[in-house]
């Protein structure tokens, strides 16, 4: 994730801005023995009191002597758990904006009720973390590393409590990441039969059907996934992120960049070359650290993009909150954009 809006980015910030890959932390083994993939072995034993869950980063099962209560999480993961009724003690990652309002990644959480250990990339207060007496750290993983756990302090952090990550990159797709997050919430005590949870999943499934119908009803609409910084325009590939892969499976036709950067998530273009790829819709990174449409008006080449001229710009929730409630809205908005799009490329 890029640091808050600046005119320049670190290499890691650039990577995160373009498609949410970054060498955020080194791979850490979290104890336990190797288990089968896809969450096999996730359980909470009433008889023994032990709690176990498959960590998608280390591909190992982590366990605690009892169900974790003092949970610390990456902001987006915490927001997903909140939607299932699971509170956390502390968060790390973009949580509040410069004016003190909740960041988009905080979702429905009341951020005044959580300890914010770090609000920007590479920021994590280890002392405050230790004071919370954490039972469990949870986050996402794109590439086998723990998202937003800083490289410099990861060893200290990972020694204080077991860590469990949900895969949102690699072979993961949006629906799979949602299932894994729901499994985590269930293991922590969420009532998966609660009406709001059942209704949210039904809404998500209906939204997926709407998106599939929209792509069939308006074929040939080309979608470019973009992210803007002061100096560069990033065009993401649909083949490496969980959300884009899932949209593609539902029929969305994406622009695929030709020259991907290291990691294979995006191509960076100078603003002079921002018009390299033509598209009918721009799916624009909505994160706090990236340029939004009002700011992009200052970029002449942005204004000349056919999709921008046509007003066919849709926010991309680049780092989704992996609850059915939040992801249903994403699908509904994309379906509406494609359904109403005119071919301008």
Phi, psi and omega in degrees: 000131180293153172295165184305156194321119179221170180277348178218160184234148169288168179302316180294321179297321178298314180300314182294322181296324186278337181184009174073040166244147175185143179280079188281325182206157178281152179299130183233133175278134187250028176084175180084186181243158180298138178231176176293157181282184177060033170084006179301133179097354177293124182192164172225115187272117178292326183290311184268340184083356181283155177233135179224153178202144179281121178275116183288344179282308183271348185062030178233156177278132175253153182214156174226160184291338177212170181300126181301137177244319178270091185255135175239137188215154166304142188308312181295323178290320176299321180295323177293315178298323178301319180297338177263004178087015180255112180277158174237158179275324183214161181224159172219141186116173184304113185237321177221150181276177183299332180269009175087000180278158179298135173292157180302331183281353178278348177058230183266002182298147169273101188289349177284349184254010178234150175279121180268110184275340180189135185248351180225171180300138177072017178244123180202113183277101185294324180296315178295323178299312180299322181295335178284352182050059186295140172266336186200140172248129178233145179201191175254170174218134176261327191217025182092005176246163183270113187299125178073010169269114188296143178302317186295329184241009186301321182297317178295317182296314185286348176278341187277335180196156175300151178238139176228129181240149176257128182288128176232012178226192179063238181273357184290147171236165184305315182295324179290318178297324177295317179297318181293320179293321176296321177298318179297313180300318179298317181295335181268002174113006180291144177270102183284353177261004177299143185303316182296327179288315178297316180295323181295319179294320178296321178295320178298314181297321178293322180293323177298320178295322178296320180293318178299317179296321181295319180292329177285323183285335181228067184291154176089359178287121182264129183247126176254130178262112187235160177212131186250137170236179182301321187253340188224154174242121184260132177246117186271148173278148178276004191258005184233345180257144185301318183292313184293323178298321180291317177300319180297322179294338179268004173107359180293132180262115184256153165284131178249116181296151187273324188239089183282145177286173176306132183103336173076029182257332188196167171246134177262133181239141171293157181295335176296332182251019184298339181269015182304321183247133179266142181208162179266332180225138172253123175263103193258126177314123185261007186290155186303324185277007182244157181287135180257169188310320181297319179286329182287347178301336180286347180267111184300320182289332175296314183297337181272352179297133182306318181294324179291317177302324181277357181072024184259068179242128180236133177298139172255124173280087189297324175243087184299151167276114191276063167238152181299326181299314183284322184283336175299318180297321179300313181295319180297317181294319180292320178300317180296319181297315182289320180300322184266356185290141171258145180282114184238359183263000000 
